mmCIF file of C-alpha atoms (C1' of nucleotides) and ligand atoms in Angstrom:
data_model
loop_
_atom_site.group_PDB
_atom_site.id
_atom_site.type_symbol
_atom_site.label_atom_id
_atom_site.label_comp_id
_atom_site.label_asym_id
_atom_site.label_seq_id
_atom_site.Cartn_x
_atom_site.Cartn_y
_atom_site.Cartn_z
ATOM 1 C CA UNK A 201 -47.948 -86.014 -13.067
ATOM 2 C CA UNK A 202 -46.343 -83.472 -11.164
ATOM 3 C CA UNK A 203 -45.912 -79.794 -12.203
ATOM 4 C CA UNK A 204 -41.662 -80.651 -12.188
ATOM 5 C CA UNK A 205 -43.146 -83.760 -14.411
ATOM 6 C CA UNK A 206 -44.880 -81.129 -17.116
ATOM 7 C CA UNK A 207 -41.580 -79.171 -16.852
ATOM 8 C CA UNK A 208 -38.951 -81.878 -18.503
ATOM 9 C CA UNK A 209 -41.379 -83.090 -21.037
ATOM 10 C CA UNK A 210 -41.459 -79.399 -21.743
ATOM 11 C CA UNK A 211 -37.749 -78.866 -21.769
ATOM 12 C CA UNK A 212 -37.421 -82.261 -23.784
ATOM 13 C CA UNK A 213 -39.154 -81.775 -26.778
ATOM 14 C CA UNK A 214 -37.153 -78.382 -26.726
ATOM 15 C CA UNK A 215 -39.896 -76.048 -25.490
ATOM 16 C CA UNK A 216 -39.321 -73.748 -22.807
ATOM 17 C CA UNK A 217 -41.089 -73.846 -19.955
ATOM 18 C CA UNK A 218 -42.637 -70.389 -19.829
ATOM 19 C CA UNK A 219 -45.407 -69.817 -16.999
ATOM 20 C CA UNK A 220 -48.154 -69.380 -19.911
ATOM 21 C CA UNK A 221 -46.929 -72.362 -22.049
ATOM 22 C CA UNK A 222 -47.441 -74.287 -18.658
ATOM 23 C CA UNK A 223 -50.602 -73.355 -17.897
ATOM 24 C CA UNK A 224 -52.021 -74.857 -21.123
ATOM 25 C CA UNK A 225 -49.950 -78.356 -20.734
ATOM 26 C CA UNK A 226 -51.136 -78.462 -17.088
ATOM 27 C CA UNK A 227 -54.878 -77.564 -17.601
ATOM 28 C CA UNK A 228 -54.819 -80.136 -20.441
ATOM 29 C CA UNK A 229 -53.838 -82.679 -18.268
ATOM 30 C CA UNK A 230 -55.738 -82.256 -15.372
ATOM 31 C CA UNK A 231 -59.290 -82.289 -17.843
ATOM 32 C CA UNK A 232 -60.885 -85.560 -19.126
ATOM 33 C CA UNK A 233 -62.509 -82.962 -21.536
ATOM 34 C CA UNK A 234 -61.125 -81.807 -25.054
ATOM 35 C CA UNK A 235 -62.032 -77.771 -24.139
ATOM 36 C CA UNK A 236 -61.555 -75.837 -27.425
ATOM 37 C CA UNK A 237 -58.395 -72.680 -27.994
ATOM 38 C CA UNK A 238 -61.369 -70.363 -26.259
ATOM 39 C CA UNK A 239 -61.809 -72.484 -23.314
ATOM 40 C CA UNK A 240 -58.589 -73.258 -22.785
ATOM 41 C CA UNK A 241 -57.471 -69.792 -22.977
ATOM 42 C CA UNK A 242 -60.922 -69.021 -20.610
ATOM 43 C CA UNK A 243 -59.483 -71.148 -18.234
ATOM 44 C CA UNK A 244 -55.541 -70.491 -18.101
ATOM 45 C CA UNK A 245 -56.376 -67.129 -17.322
ATOM 46 C CA UNK A 246 -58.637 -66.886 -14.270
ATOM 47 C CA UNK A 247 -55.822 -67.586 -12.602
ATOM 48 C CA UNK A 248 -52.443 -65.265 -13.609
ATOM 49 C CA UNK A 249 -50.226 -65.234 -15.451
ATOM 50 C CA UNK A 250 -52.790 -63.524 -18.346
ATOM 51 C CA UNK A 251 -51.813 -65.271 -21.368
ATOM 52 C CA UNK A 252 -52.484 -63.684 -24.599
ATOM 53 C CA UNK A 253 -55.438 -65.517 -27.179
ATOM 54 C CA UNK A 254 -51.763 -65.320 -29.692
ATOM 55 C CA UNK A 255 -49.668 -66.773 -26.993
ATOM 56 C CA UNK A 256 -52.599 -69.746 -26.387
ATOM 57 C CA UNK A 257 -52.632 -70.637 -30.410
ATOM 58 C CA UNK A 258 -48.904 -70.388 -30.707
ATOM 59 C CA UNK A 259 -48.795 -72.811 -27.380
ATOM 60 C CA UNK A 260 -51.277 -75.355 -29.179
ATOM 61 C CA UNK A 261 -49.351 -75.426 -32.265
ATOM 62 C CA UNK A 262 -46.383 -75.737 -30.318
ATOM 63 C CA UNK A 263 -47.509 -78.627 -28.294
ATOM 64 C CA UNK A 264 -48.881 -80.337 -30.763
ATOM 65 C CA UNK A 265 -46.159 -80.334 -33.246
ATOM 66 C CA UNK A 266 -44.009 -81.701 -29.949
ATOM 67 C CA UNK A 267 -46.042 -84.643 -29.426
ATOM 68 C CA UNK A 268 -47.343 -83.714 -26.271
ATOM 69 C CA UNK A 269 -51.171 -82.341 -27.220
ATOM 70 C CA UNK A 270 -53.710 -83.988 -29.727
ATOM 71 C CA UNK A 271 -55.938 -81.760 -32.088
ATOM 72 C CA UNK A 272 -59.075 -83.527 -32.788
ATOM 73 C CA UNK A 273 -60.897 -81.089 -36.243
ATOM 74 C CA UNK A 274 -64.502 -81.504 -35.830
ATOM 75 C CA UNK A 275 -67.016 -80.685 -38.959
ATOM 76 C CA UNK A 276 -68.327 -77.050 -38.305
ATOM 77 C CA UNK A 277 -66.905 -76.275 -34.769
ATOM 78 C CA UNK A 278 -64.122 -74.940 -33.278
ATOM 79 C CA UNK A 279 -60.890 -77.671 -32.639
ATOM 80 C CA UNK A 280 -60.546 -79.501 -29.883
ATOM 81 C CA UNK A 281 -57.515 -80.259 -27.925
ATOM 82 C CA UNK A 282 -55.939 -83.363 -25.429
ATOM 83 C CA UNK A 283 -52.980 -84.000 -23.704
ATOM 84 C CA UNK A 284 -51.916 -87.147 -25.240
ATOM 85 C CA UNK A 285 -51.568 -89.528 -21.868
ATOM 86 C CA UNK A 286 -52.724 -93.025 -22.123
ATOM 87 C CA UNK A 287 -53.409 -93.703 -25.795
ATOM 88 C CA UNK A 288 -57.362 -93.738 -26.695
ATOM 89 C CA UNK A 289 -59.563 -93.121 -29.563
ATOM 90 C CA UNK A 290 -62.446 -90.908 -29.581
ATOM 91 C CA UNK A 291 -66.287 -90.759 -30.187
ATOM 92 C CA UNK A 292 -67.621 -87.955 -31.426
ATOM 93 C CA UNK A 293 -71.483 -86.729 -31.007
ATOM 94 C CA UNK A 294 -72.849 -86.021 -33.925
ATOM 95 C CA UNK A 295 -75.630 -83.250 -31.797
ATOM 96 C CA UNK A 296 -73.472 -81.655 -29.597
ATOM 97 C CA UNK A 297 -70.089 -81.858 -31.030
ATOM 98 C CA UNK A 298 -68.521 -83.425 -27.607
ATOM 99 C CA UNK A 299 -64.747 -85.434 -27.957
ATOM 100 C CA UNK A 300 -64.766 -88.098 -25.325
ATOM 101 C CA UNK A 301 -62.338 -90.620 -24.931
ATOM 102 C CA UNK A 302 -62.356 -94.536 -25.930
ATOM 103 C CA UNK A 303 -60.201 -96.788 -24.979
ATOM 104 C CA UNK A 304 -57.414 -97.809 -26.926
ATOM 105 C CA UNK A 305 -57.241 -101.053 -28.850
ATOM 106 C CA UNK A 306 -55.222 -102.298 -31.519
ATOM 107 C CA UNK A 307 -55.800 -101.894 -35.361
ATOM 108 C CA UNK A 308 -55.562 -104.390 -37.721
ATOM 109 C CA UNK A 309 -52.896 -102.888 -40.284
ATOM 110 C CA UNK A 310 -54.284 -102.518 -43.738
ATOM 111 C CA UNK A 311 -54.106 -104.012 -46.587
ATOM 112 C CA UNK A 312 -50.426 -104.577 -47.157
ATOM 113 C CA UNK A 313 -49.591 -102.084 -50.477
ATOM 114 C CA UNK A 314 -52.599 -99.679 -50.026
ATOM 115 C CA UNK A 315 -50.329 -97.460 -48.342
ATOM 116 C CA UNK A 316 -48.394 -97.276 -51.072
ATOM 117 C CA UNK A 317 -45.770 -94.813 -51.081
ATOM 118 C CA UNK A 318 -46.837 -93.271 -48.018
ATOM 119 C CA UNK A 319 -45.170 -92.615 -44.706
ATOM 120 C CA UNK A 320 -47.528 -93.706 -42.020
ATOM 121 C CA UNK A 321 -47.069 -91.437 -38.662
ATOM 122 C CA UNK A 322 -50.119 -93.107 -36.759
ATOM 123 C CA UNK A 323 -53.882 -94.466 -36.835
ATOM 124 C CA UNK A 324 -56.578 -94.105 -34.564
ATOM 125 C CA UNK A 325 -60.443 -94.755 -35.050
ATOM 126 C CA UNK A 326 -63.199 -92.529 -34.694
ATOM 127 C CA UNK A 327 -66.954 -93.589 -33.144
ATOM 128 C CA UNK A 328 -69.974 -91.499 -34.395
ATOM 129 C CA UNK A 329 -73.402 -91.513 -33.117
ATOM 130 C CA UNK A 330 -75.143 -89.548 -30.544
ATOM 131 C CA UNK A 331 -73.500 -89.309 -26.466
ATOM 132 C CA UNK A 332 -75.294 -90.399 -23.952
ATOM 133 C CA UNK A 333 -76.615 -86.819 -23.255
ATOM 134 C CA UNK A 334 -77.862 -86.708 -26.199
ATOM 135 C CA UNK A 335 -79.031 -89.689 -26.891
ATOM 136 C CA UNK A 336 -83.162 -90.216 -26.621
ATOM 137 C CA UNK A 337 -84.047 -90.724 -23.147
ATOM 138 C CA UNK A 338 -80.716 -89.275 -21.790
ATOM 139 C CA UNK A 339 -80.316 -86.694 -19.634
ATOM 140 C CA UNK A 340 -79.971 -83.398 -22.490
ATOM 141 C CA UNK A 341 -83.894 -82.808 -22.882
ATOM 142 C CA UNK A 342 -82.508 -79.531 -24.381
ATOM 143 C CA UNK A 343 -85.460 -76.795 -23.989
ATOM 144 C CA UNK B 187 -73.321 -93.667 -62.054
ATOM 145 C CA UNK B 188 -75.449 -92.047 -64.778
ATOM 146 C CA UNK B 189 -78.076 -88.969 -64.008
ATOM 147 C CA UNK B 190 -80.871 -91.087 -63.803
ATOM 148 C CA UNK B 191 -79.217 -92.673 -60.585
ATOM 149 C CA UNK B 192 -78.122 -89.454 -58.549
ATOM 150 C CA UNK B 193 -81.174 -88.211 -59.605
ATOM 151 C CA UNK B 194 -82.997 -91.428 -57.945
ATOM 152 C CA UNK B 195 -80.823 -91.359 -55.013
ATOM 153 C CA UNK B 196 -81.000 -87.807 -54.127
ATOM 154 C CA UNK B 197 -85.201 -88.399 -53.967
ATOM 155 C CA UNK B 198 -85.586 -91.218 -52.414
ATOM 156 C CA UNK B 199 -83.745 -89.416 -49.864
ATOM 157 C CA UNK B 200 -86.333 -86.216 -49.883
ATOM 158 C CA UNK B 201 -84.425 -83.939 -51.907
ATOM 159 C CA UNK B 202 -85.233 -82.389 -55.051
ATOM 160 C CA UNK B 203 -82.827 -83.194 -58.052
ATOM 161 C CA UNK B 204 -82.420 -79.487 -58.901
ATOM 162 C CA UNK B 205 -79.090 -78.217 -61.450
ATOM 163 C CA UNK B 206 -77.454 -76.822 -58.521
ATOM 164 C CA UNK B 207 -77.273 -79.954 -56.704
ATOM 165 C CA UNK B 208 -77.130 -82.296 -58.897
ATOM 166 C CA UNK B 209 -74.080 -80.455 -59.806
ATOM 167 C CA UNK B 210 -72.900 -80.902 -56.472
ATOM 168 C CA UNK B 211 -73.329 -84.774 -56.333
ATOM 169 C CA UNK B 212 -72.251 -85.492 -60.077
ATOM 170 C CA UNK B 213 -68.343 -83.938 -59.237
ATOM 171 C CA UNK B 214 -68.109 -85.179 -56.317
ATOM 172 C CA UNK B 215 -69.252 -88.709 -57.885
ATOM 173 C CA UNK B 216 -67.046 -87.942 -60.866
ATOM 174 C CA UNK B 217 -63.493 -87.060 -58.997
ATOM 175 C CA UNK B 218 -61.430 -88.920 -56.284
ATOM 176 C CA UNK B 219 -60.221 -85.714 -54.773
ATOM 177 C CA UNK B 220 -61.639 -84.689 -51.483
ATOM 178 C CA UNK B 221 -62.980 -80.923 -52.688
ATOM 179 C CA UNK B 222 -63.514 -78.432 -50.627
ATOM 180 C CA UNK B 223 -66.058 -76.510 -50.689
ATOM 181 C CA UNK B 224 -64.266 -73.409 -52.627
ATOM 182 C CA UNK B 225 -63.125 -75.818 -55.221
ATOM 183 C CA UNK B 226 -66.570 -77.680 -55.705
ATOM 184 C CA UNK B 227 -68.247 -73.996 -55.913
ATOM 185 C CA UNK B 228 -66.120 -73.509 -58.529
ATOM 186 C CA UNK B 229 -66.290 -76.629 -60.632
ATOM 187 C CA UNK B 230 -69.767 -76.536 -60.744
ATOM 188 C CA UNK B 231 -69.650 -72.914 -61.729
ATOM 189 C CA UNK B 232 -66.946 -74.101 -65.156
ATOM 190 C CA UNK B 233 -70.232 -75.300 -66.292
ATOM 191 C CA UNK B 234 -73.820 -73.759 -66.630
ATOM 192 C CA UNK B 235 -76.152 -73.138 -64.204
ATOM 193 C CA UNK B 236 -74.450 -70.943 -62.138
ATOM 194 C CA UNK B 237 -74.557 -72.167 -58.309
ATOM 195 C CA UNK B 238 -73.947 -69.660 -55.757
ATOM 196 C CA UNK B 239 -72.108 -69.894 -52.836
ATOM 197 C CA UNK B 240 -74.346 -70.220 -50.512
ATOM 198 C CA UNK B 241 -76.498 -72.809 -52.031
ATOM 199 C CA UNK B 242 -73.116 -74.570 -52.709
ATOM 200 C CA UNK B 243 -72.841 -74.868 -48.523
ATOM 201 C CA UNK B 244 -76.647 -75.446 -48.407
ATOM 202 C CA UNK B 245 -76.400 -78.016 -50.667
ATOM 203 C CA UNK B 246 -73.537 -80.495 -48.992
ATOM 204 C CA UNK B 247 -75.200 -80.180 -45.941
ATOM 205 C CA UNK B 248 -78.137 -81.275 -47.405
ATOM 206 C CA UNK B 249 -76.144 -84.080 -49.243
ATOM 207 C CA UNK B 250 -74.110 -85.156 -45.904
ATOM 208 C CA UNK B 251 -77.376 -85.123 -43.392
ATOM 209 C CA UNK B 252 -79.374 -87.132 -46.364
ATOM 210 C CA UNK B 253 -75.957 -89.853 -45.696
ATOM 211 C CA UNK B 254 -74.924 -89.164 -49.427
ATOM 212 C CA UNK B 255 -72.230 -87.122 -48.788
ATOM 213 C CA UNK B 256 -68.975 -87.568 -46.302
ATOM 214 C CA UNK B 257 -67.520 -84.113 -44.962
ATOM 215 C CA UNK B 258 -63.915 -84.717 -44.000
ATOM 216 C CA UNK B 259 -63.095 -82.081 -41.331
ATOM 217 C CA UNK B 260 -58.727 -81.264 -41.278
ATOM 218 C CA UNK B 261 -57.417 -79.836 -38.484
ATOM 219 C CA UNK B 262 -56.360 -75.297 -40.147
ATOM 220 C CA UNK B 263 -57.993 -75.815 -42.754
ATOM 221 C CA UNK B 264 -61.106 -76.077 -45.026
ATOM 222 C CA UNK B 265 -63.779 -78.953 -44.660
ATOM 223 C CA UNK B 266 -63.315 -81.496 -47.845
ATOM 224 C CA UNK B 267 -65.682 -83.750 -49.051
ATOM 225 C CA UNK B 268 -66.618 -87.098 -51.219
ATOM 226 C CA UNK B 269 -69.408 -88.930 -52.248
ATOM 227 C CA UNK B 270 -70.072 -92.141 -49.940
ATOM 228 C CA UNK B 271 -69.572 -94.386 -53.233
ATOM 229 C CA UNK B 272 -67.405 -97.303 -51.281
ATOM 230 C CA UNK B 273 -66.940 -97.514 -47.703
ATOM 231 C CA UNK B 274 -63.592 -96.696 -47.270
ATOM 232 C CA UNK B 275 -61.021 -95.013 -44.795
ATOM 233 C CA UNK B 276 -59.036 -92.189 -44.812
ATOM 234 C CA UNK B 277 -55.209 -90.954 -44.890
ATOM 235 C CA UNK B 278 -54.227 -87.508 -44.141
ATOM 236 C CA UNK B 279 -51.022 -85.636 -45.118
ATOM 237 C CA UNK B 280 -49.681 -84.137 -42.126
ATOM 238 C CA UNK B 281 -47.916 -81.421 -44.783
ATOM 239 C CA UNK B 282 -50.260 -81.100 -47.222
ATOM 240 C CA UNK B 283 -53.865 -81.674 -46.165
ATOM 241 C CA UNK B 284 -54.871 -84.030 -48.610
ATOM 242 C CA UNK B 285 -57.547 -86.838 -47.544
ATOM 243 C CA UNK B 286 -56.605 -89.482 -49.930
ATOM 244 C CA UNK B 287 -59.130 -93.162 -49.499
ATOM 245 C CA UNK B 288 -57.876 -96.439 -48.214
ATOM 246 C CA UNK B 289 -59.256 -100.030 -49.195
ATOM 247 C CA UNK B 290 -61.987 -100.915 -46.617
ATOM 248 C CA UNK B 291 -61.857 -103.232 -43.890
ATOM 249 C CA UNK B 292 -63.663 -104.160 -40.943
ATOM 250 C CA UNK B 293 -62.737 -102.955 -37.523
ATOM 251 C CA UNK B 294 -62.852 -105.027 -34.405
ATOM 252 C CA UNK B 295 -65.736 -103.752 -31.885
ATOM 253 C CA UNK B 296 -64.854 -101.503 -29.020
ATOM 254 C CA UNK B 297 -64.335 -103.205 -25.443
ATOM 255 C CA UNK B 298 -68.106 -104.058 -24.571
ATOM 256 C CA UNK B 299 -69.535 -101.172 -22.174
ATOM 257 C CA UNK B 300 -66.518 -99.291 -23.516
ATOM 258 C CA UNK B 301 -69.377 -96.986 -25.432
ATOM 259 C CA UNK B 302 -71.563 -96.932 -22.042
ATOM 260 C CA UNK B 303 -75.223 -95.305 -22.808
ATOM 261 C CA UNK B 304 -73.695 -94.028 -26.408
ATOM 262 C CA UNK B 305 -75.491 -94.759 -29.481
ATOM 263 C CA UNK B 306 -73.053 -95.968 -32.462
ATOM 264 C CA UNK B 307 -73.997 -94.490 -35.664
ATOM 265 C CA UNK B 308 -70.420 -95.527 -37.468
ATOM 266 C CA UNK B 309 -66.983 -95.887 -37.120
ATOM 267 C CA UNK B 310 -64.050 -94.982 -39.446
ATOM 268 C CA UNK B 311 -60.159 -95.407 -39.115
ATOM 269 C CA UNK B 312 -58.120 -92.371 -39.821
ATOM 270 C CA UNK B 313 -54.570 -92.763 -40.905
ATOM 271 C CA UNK B 314 -52.235 -90.182 -40.784
ATOM 272 C CA UNK B 315 -48.612 -89.048 -41.928
ATOM 273 C CA UNK B 316 -47.033 -87.968 -45.383
ATOM 274 C CA UNK B 317 -48.490 -88.531 -48.765
ATOM 275 C CA UNK B 318 -46.723 -90.025 -51.847
ATOM 276 C CA UNK B 319 -46.111 -86.789 -52.815
ATOM 277 C CA UNK B 320 -44.678 -85.387 -49.593
ATOM 278 C CA UNK B 321 -42.450 -88.451 -48.725
ATOM 279 C CA UNK B 322 -39.012 -87.380 -48.624
ATOM 280 C CA UNK B 323 -37.905 -88.748 -52.296
ATOM 281 C CA UNK B 324 -41.665 -87.941 -53.070
ATOM 282 C CA UNK B 325 -42.529 -85.714 -56.886
ATOM 283 C CA UNK B 326 -42.676 -82.784 -54.561
ATOM 284 C CA UNK B 327 -39.557 -80.702 -53.968
ATOM 285 C CA UNK B 328 -41.949 -78.277 -52.532
ATOM 286 C CA UNK B 329 -39.526 -74.871 -54.269
ATOM 287 C "C1'" DA C 63 -105.248 -74.273 -66.121
ATOM 288 C "C1'" DT C 64 -104.121 -71.745 -61.745
ATOM 289 C "C1'" DA C 65 -103.516 -71.244 -57.009
ATOM 290 C "C1'" DT C 66 -100.747 -72.451 -53.392
ATOM 291 C "C1'" DC C 67 -97.228 -73.411 -50.550
ATOM 292 C "C1'" DA C 68 -92.893 -75.919 -49.591
ATOM 293 C "C1'" DC C 69 -88.639 -76.240 -51.380
ATOM 294 C "C1'" DA C 70 -84.797 -73.891 -53.333
ATOM 295 C "C1'" DT C 71 -81.659 -69.919 -54.857
ATOM 296 C "C1'" DT C 72 -79.378 -65.733 -54.689
ATOM 297 C "C1'" DA C 73 -76.326 -61.562 -53.203
ATOM 298 C "C1'" DG C 74 -74.029 -59.660 -49.814
ATOM 299 C "C1'" DA C 75 -73.601 -59.489 -44.555
ATOM 300 C "C1'" DT C 76 -72.586 -61.480 -40.650
ATOM 301 C "C1'" DA C 77 -69.891 -64.603 -37.574
ATOM 302 C "C1'" DT C 78 -66.871 -67.435 -35.893
ATOM 303 C "C1'" DA C 79 -62.098 -69.752 -36.077
ATOM 304 C "C1'" DG C 80 -57.535 -69.171 -36.793
ATOM 305 C "C1'" DT C 81 -52.929 -66.633 -38.364
ATOM 306 C "C1'" DC C 82 -49.724 -62.270 -38.702
ATOM 307 C "C1'" DT C 83 -47.243 -58.360 -37.632
ATOM 308 C "C1'" DA C 84 -44.043 -55.464 -35.025
ATOM 309 C "C1'" DA C 85 -42.977 -53.995 -30.756
ATOM 310 C "C1'" DG C 86 -41.104 -55.406 -26.466
ATOM 311 C "C1'" DT C 87 -40.017 -59.214 -22.900
ATOM 312 C "C1'" DT C 88 -37.443 -63.093 -21.130
ATOM 313 C "C1'" DC C 89 -34.094 -66.576 -21.345
ATOM 314 C "C1'" DT C 90 -29.194 -68.448 -21.995
ATOM 315 C "C1'" DC C 91 -25.118 -68.548 -22.572
ATOM 316 C "C1'" DA C 92 -20.585 -66.964 -23.682
ATOM 317 C "C1'" DT D 14 -23.017 -58.375 -19.000
ATOM 318 C "C1'" DG D 15 -24.219 -58.110 -23.781
ATOM 319 C "C1'" DA D 16 -26.192 -60.717 -27.675
ATOM 320 C "C1'" DG D 17 -29.359 -63.569 -30.185
ATOM 321 C "C1'" DA D 18 -33.127 -66.885 -29.409
ATOM 322 C "C1'" DA D 19 -37.536 -67.891 -27.558
ATOM 323 C "C1'" DC D 20 -41.358 -65.980 -26.034
ATOM 324 C "C1'" DT D 21 -46.060 -62.959 -25.065
ATOM 325 C "C1'" DT D 22 -48.516 -59.472 -26.936
ATOM 326 C "C1'" DA D 23 -52.824 -56.551 -28.554
ATOM 327 C "C1'" DG D 24 -54.753 -55.935 -32.406
ATOM 328 C "C1'" DA D 25 -55.416 -55.930 -37.424
ATOM 329 C "C1'" DC D 26 -56.134 -59.366 -40.982
ATOM 330 C "C1'" DT D 27 -57.941 -63.282 -43.192
ATOM 331 C "C1'" DA D 28 -60.735 -67.437 -43.791
ATOM 332 C "C1'" DT D 29 -64.389 -70.650 -43.420
ATOM 333 C "C1'" DA D 30 -68.551 -71.382 -43.352
ATOM 334 C "C1'" DT D 31 -73.463 -68.712 -41.648
ATOM 335 C "C1'" DC D 32 -77.184 -65.900 -42.165
ATOM 336 C "C1'" DT D 33 -81.127 -62.973 -44.175
ATOM 337 C "C1'" DA D 34 -84.605 -61.444 -46.483
ATOM 338 C "C1'" DA D 35 -85.829 -61.692 -50.983
ATOM 339 C "C1'" DT D 36 -87.403 -63.884 -55.268
ATOM 340 C "C1'" DG D 37 -87.702 -68.292 -57.747
ATOM 341 C "C1'" DT D 38 -89.375 -72.936 -59.082
ATOM 342 C "C1'" DG D 39 -92.063 -76.435 -58.967
ATOM 343 C "C1'" DA D 40 -95.551 -80.685 -57.112
ATOM 344 C "C1'" DT D 41 -99.878 -80.822 -55.749
ATOM 345 C "C1'" DA D 42 -104.965 -79.624 -55.244
ATOM 346 C "C1'" DT D 43 -109.049 -78.061 -56.591
HETATM 347 MN MN1 MN E 73 -59.063 -87.546 -26.082
HETATM 348 MN MN1 MN E 74 -62.855 -90.359 -49.005
HETATM 349 ZN ZN1 ZN E 75 -74.388 -84.724 -27.353
HETATM 350 ZN ZN1 ZN E 76 -49.040 -84.457 -48.842
#
DNA sequence: ATATCACATTAGATATAGTCTAAGTTCTCA
DNA sequence: TGAGAACTTAGACTATATCTAATGTGATAT
């Protein structure tokens, strides 16, 4: 996705395309990792323009609200973010906390009535276990 | 589940049944809410013995490791906990952050190969949206 | 019974993640 | 061109969770 497309997707949701906001979005779209806010802050500041920590948080919040970015909360660690490109599920490593994408597949709906008066917006599967690096025999061999 | 059963489940996993640890477990088993560590700390201290904040965190960590308790990370809020009784999924409210249980149902496995070298321990579905209280028309009507 | 030692608890200090404030800047549009 | 809205900023602040080092407790061995 090119610069124009990012610009359009921002403006379609009522957000101005500022250099700081563009940089966050562009960075998230070009990685398949799930960086933390601190990593995003550092990455967008390796090139100009300088963006503040508050702005990074503000923009992540706005992008999540706009539905362009997903936030993944992880027990005991900083939240991670990804651009919502293709629909997908997530695998979260018990040991290192890394988040990895798992191909999307449709879920069976919950038993009718079990959602009651709730309004469902989305559902996702979280897989947990050990990532390839942390699994015994994996490359980790952490010192 | 009675006191003896809790005691046994703790000792089966190699944990001593201390009054503080028992109190955390008993409290989690008798509620269908998903209290935060602060709420658990307060609840177990409404009755003796007094338990410290550090002990509450220590015990929650131990109980999660032992597989008796589940921790639910929520974006921008304190983690919540529940006793792993019956298997179930979770609904998390976008607005108030409340976690509610959804009846268990089996998931289709991910496409073969899509888990690659990872070791899968468990999977769960997270539903998101508005809880009954927060849905328009719900009782919330927040001032 | 008593010594021993691993397990557990504690208060408070510390660390980490995220939010808020108040002032300044840039964009939009009348 | 002027006014207001949207945005950015540094740094103070808050919330959540972990760590430290001293103390307490209970199971086991002798
Ligand atoms: Mn992802
Ligand atoms: Mn639950
Ligand atoms: Zn890992
Ligand atoms: Zn709600």
